[in-house]
Amino acid sequence: MATAKKNQQDQESIDKLYEESIHWHVNTGDETIHAKRVPGIFRNLKHVGIMTWVIFFFGPYLRWNGRQAITFDIPNRQFHFFDITILPQDVWMLSLVLLFLAILLAVVTSVAGRVFCGYFCFQTVWTDMFTWIEEKLEGNPGQRRKLEKKPFLQRKLHIKALKHSIWILMGMLNGITFTLWFGDAFDIWIQFLTLKATPIAWTAVATFAIFTYLFAGFMREQVCLWLCPYARIQGVMLDTSTILPTYDFHRGEPRGHLKKGSSNNDQGDCVSCNQCLAVCPTGIDIRDGQQEGCITCGLCIDACNLVMDKIDKPRGLIRYMSLDELEGQELRPLYKRPRPIIYALIMSIALAGIIYGLTHLGSLELRVIHERQPLFVTLSSGEIQNRYELKILNKTEKRMYIEVQASGIDGMKIHGNEKIFSAKPGRLTSHTLFIKVAKNNLIKHRQTVNIVVTDRDNKEHSASYDSMFFSP
Amino acid sequence: MSEKNPFPNEKNSGHVWDDNLRELLNEPPTWWRIGFHLSWILVIVYTLVYPSWPMLTTHYKGMTGWTSIGEYREDMKDLKKIRAKYEDKLPNMSAAAILADEELSNYSVSAAKVLFGDNCSACHGAGGSGNIDYPILADDDWLYGGTIENIVQTISYGRKGFMTAQASTLSETEIDELATAIYSGNPTSTSLFTEKACFACHGMDAKGMHAMGSANLTDGIWRFAAKDQLASIKYTIKHGINDTSDPKTRNAEMPVFGSKLDENDIKKLAVYVHKLGGGQ
């Protein structure tokens, strides 16, 4: 009998465990989250994050030396970045830039959690702007919820219509701005306004407008929870030293309602006001611990601090802290954590590569292809002739006039460099070169020849290539 | 199983595994159903718009009349438009004039690469690198001359070499002596060269004559190249070239391309061959 009773007890404790685990509730989209806006440090930080997107909107209008400063010129396969022009041949730098950014995301996440999600991500930022407009037009969250419950015809239709038109306009501005990066911003604006833009441009604008409207207007936190791959990836970059918005349950529990005039010493600092829930843009309860839905924006910290000030308790019941700190350990300093150190190392290598690339972007590039069919021919004079195909890339914006020189074998004669030929800007020019060598000057079957091309008008524009001279 | 369903108020199939894993009878998600219906609607629309169903003797042509060959022809028209800029100039220009024009000659070379592959490289090798018993086009040894006009003529009208078989007029020792002298690059060192009238075709200096297509015997470049070059020279002297009286004679004939290719293609090919490295 006693064992049966014990088994029952065990079963009960397990049931209780599961009860706790299903307590966590994720909003699957059945209710709209109307987050409250409260002032505070993290709200201000969020505004700073939002400001970085100003670059996206105003970047295309920047001028530099009479043209757009930053252009992704797809038709001409060029990328202009102020004075630097990057051609497809230099895209290896792009992979370094991507590596740098990926590792930056990793290192930042491992140090300070998903701050990218919380402050910079366009989904967060656009949602914040959309809900700001909503609040201006429809009132605070309580009023919005009431409005939602009204029957359709009684809804304030004109307010709704205004809100949705502003949202759609913002979406279109987003799309148009995106297209501006791929050509001259003013030209593209004129094309849009005169309805003469290309179908690709219209498709881009429509796609951006529709998805901005849907994602920021309706799906909001659903994008973070169900669509975004980075939410999953960033989750695994955290460890016990990562600082995140955390509820200090040692201090807060047991929570209970505050009663006027009585100071209950058994109670923790949390007064169950649910303000942290009310402000959360993803609708989670931070007091349930760190969870998937948290984008670490810190707005709950602002809300809780306001309440703590009101009830004369110290701030920081919810604060940025690591799991280690919560458990009473010291926060490991950065230099004792291998992860940030290794990440920083990779980042500096990538950065060094990018800097090397940018400073060594030659204005002229040369590749020499040795003709293989035939490798060499014997001429009537008894000399051996090799044929070379020169591929010359002019990376400047001006036409170049190219001189060719070659050296490496005694008594070699160059044929095909008598005339100076032109190389179009941004284009690959091919040129054929013949080298003739008398048999008695040849020591080996294969000898190195060095081919140099130089711009007639600017000797600094020069490129060199080592090729081979083949003989019987 | 279903009578012992521990979740009686749930829409499940009554199949329960491991105490709590059960099969639910929920409807498929709305997005899935929308996707499913859109898919079959798309199938119908597609088969109406594009050629699709086979019929007894023909097939359904589709509402738009689109065909892949039609699209291909449209694309070819576009290509022709791009090429027209150059192609329109070619008929009024001589091959020499095209060669002198940097842009046009570059265009001709890229256009002629395909022509060369289709018509020439079977004998002359890719890039004019030559083949056994066929001349290399990348060197500067030209039996009929290497100017652009010569090359145009060779392609248009073809060539047929001729050399009399000397097996009956020369003795074995004479052939040996002559061949050895030729092989050393100095045919005039033997009196046989003039005595046997070799000079009549190959010239007094043995350097050949373009008008006749006779070979230069002093330059070490062999029309009929072989591993044992001396034996090859002897063979040529004995049996001649295209000598119908000798069944073992060598064949050397460049076919006529004037009837196969149009004039512009021949000009392009001539420019290409001239630019292979040996043009004069």
PDB file of N, CA and C in Angstrom, chain B residues 163-167 235 238-251:
ATOM      1  N   MET B 163      53.131  17.437-107.521  1.00  0.00           N
ATOM      2  CA  MET B 163      54.560  17.168-107.696  1.00  0.00           C
ATOM      3  C   MET B 163      54.682  15.812-108.367  1.00  0.00           C
ATOM      4  N   THR B 164      55.521  15.776-109.373  1.00  0.00           N
ATOM      5  CA  THR B 164      55.671  14.524-110.132  1.00  0.00           C
ATOM      6  C   THR B 164      56.389  13.482-109.291  1.00  0.00           C
ATOM      7  N   ALA B 165      55.948  12.263-109.384  1.00  0.00           N
ATOM      8  CA  ALA B 165      56.644  11.162-108.725  1.00  0.00           C
ATOM      9  C   ALA B 165      57.967  10.921-109.445  1.00  0.00           C
ATOM     10  N   GLN B 166      59.056  10.828-108.652  1.00  0.00           N
ATOM     11  CA  GLN B 166      60.373  10.735-109.266  1.00  0.00           C
ATOM     12  C   GLN B 166      60.960   9.338-109.162  1.00  0.00           C
ATOM     13  N   ALA B 167      60.198   8.361-108.753  1.00  0.00           N
ATOM     14  CA  ALA B 167      60.723   7.013-108.535  1.00  0.00           C
ATOM     15  C   ALA B 167      61.353   6.457-109.816  1.00  0.00           C
ATOM     16  N   TYR B 235      59.944   9.666 -99.381  1.00  0.00           N
ATOM     17  CA  TYR B 235      58.656   9.181 -99.861  1.00  0.00           C
ATOM     18  C   TYR B 235      58.027  10.205-100.807  1.00  0.00           C
ATOM     19  N   LYS B 238      59.813  10.182-104.140  1.00  0.00           N
ATOM     20  CA  LYS B 238      59.511   8.971-104.906  1.00  0.00           C
ATOM     21  C   LYS B 238      58.127   9.015-105.520  1.00  0.00           C
ATOM     22  N   HIS B 239      57.127   9.337-104.684  1.00  0.00           N
ATOM     23  CA  HIS B 239      55.752   9.152-105.137  1.00  0.00           C
ATOM     24  C   HIS B 239      55.056  10.445-105.532  1.00  0.00           C
ATOM     25  N   GLY B 240      55.686  11.569-105.269  1.00  0.00           N
ATOM     26  CA  GLY B 240      55.090  12.838-105.671  1.00  0.00           C
ATOM     27  C   GLY B 240      53.827  13.183-104.905  1.00  0.00           C
ATOM     28  N   ILE B 241      53.182  14.230-105.381  1.00  0.00           N
ATOM     29  CA  ILE B 241      51.966  14.701-104.733  1.00  0.00           C
ATOM     30  C   ILE B 241      50.882  14.801-105.792  1.00  0.00           C
ATOM     31  N   ASN B 242      49.751  14.154-105.534  1.00  0.00           N
ATOM     32  CA  ASN B 242      48.604  14.147-106.458  1.00  0.00           C
ATOM     33  C   ASN B 242      49.017  13.724-107.880  1.00  0.00           C
ATOM     34  N   ASP B 243      50.018  12.839-107.976  1.00  0.00           N
ATOM     35  CA  ASP B 243      50.432  12.329-109.291  1.00  0.00           C
ATOM     36  C   ASP B 243      49.605  11.086-109.586  1.00  0.00           C
ATOM     37  N   THR B 244      48.668  11.223-110.508  1.00  0.00           N
ATOM     38  CA  THR B 244      47.713  10.139-110.749  1.00  0.00           C
ATOM     39  C   THR B 244      48.376   8.880-111.282  1.00  0.00           C
ATOM     40  N   SER B 245      49.598   9.012-111.824  1.00  0.00           N
ATOM     41  CA  SER B 245      50.264   7.838-112.372  1.00  0.00           C
ATOM     42  C   SER B 245      50.833   6.957-111.259  1.00  0.00           C
ATOM     43  N   ASP B 246      50.980   7.511-110.082  1.00  0.00           N
ATOM     44  CA  ASP B 246      51.536   6.745-108.957  1.00  0.00           C
ATOM     45  C   ASP B 246      50.440   6.494-107.921  1.00  0.00           C
ATOM     46  N   PRO B 247      50.035   5.244-107.753  1.00  0.00           N
ATOM     47  CA  PRO B 247      48.948   4.979-106.788  1.00  0.00           C
ATOM     48  C   PRO B 247      49.336   5.310-105.346  1.00  0.00           C
ATOM     49  N   LYS B 248      50.662   5.337-105.046  1.00  0.00           N
ATOM     50  CA  LYS B 248      51.088   5.604-103.669  1.00  0.00           C
ATOM     51  C   LYS B 248      51.347   7.107-103.431  1.00  0.00           C
ATOM     52  N   THR B 249      50.920   7.903-104.383  1.00  0.00           N
ATOM     53  CA  THR B 249      51.210   9.340-104.285  1.00  0.00           C
ATOM     54  C   THR B 249      50.549   9.979-103.059  1.00  0.00           C
ATOM     55  N   ARG B 250      51.134  11.078-102.622  1.00  0.00           N
ATOM     56  CA  ARG B 250      50.546  11.812-101.488  1.00  0.00           C
ATOM     57  C   ARG B 250      49.364  12.631-101.969  1.00  0.00           C
ATOM     58  N   ASN B 251      48.397  12.815-101.069  1.00  0.00           N
ATOM     59  CA  ASN B 251      47.259  13.668-101.383  1.00  0.00           C
ATOM     60  C   ASN B 251      47.413  15.013-100.687  1.00  0.00           C
TER      61      ASN B 251
END
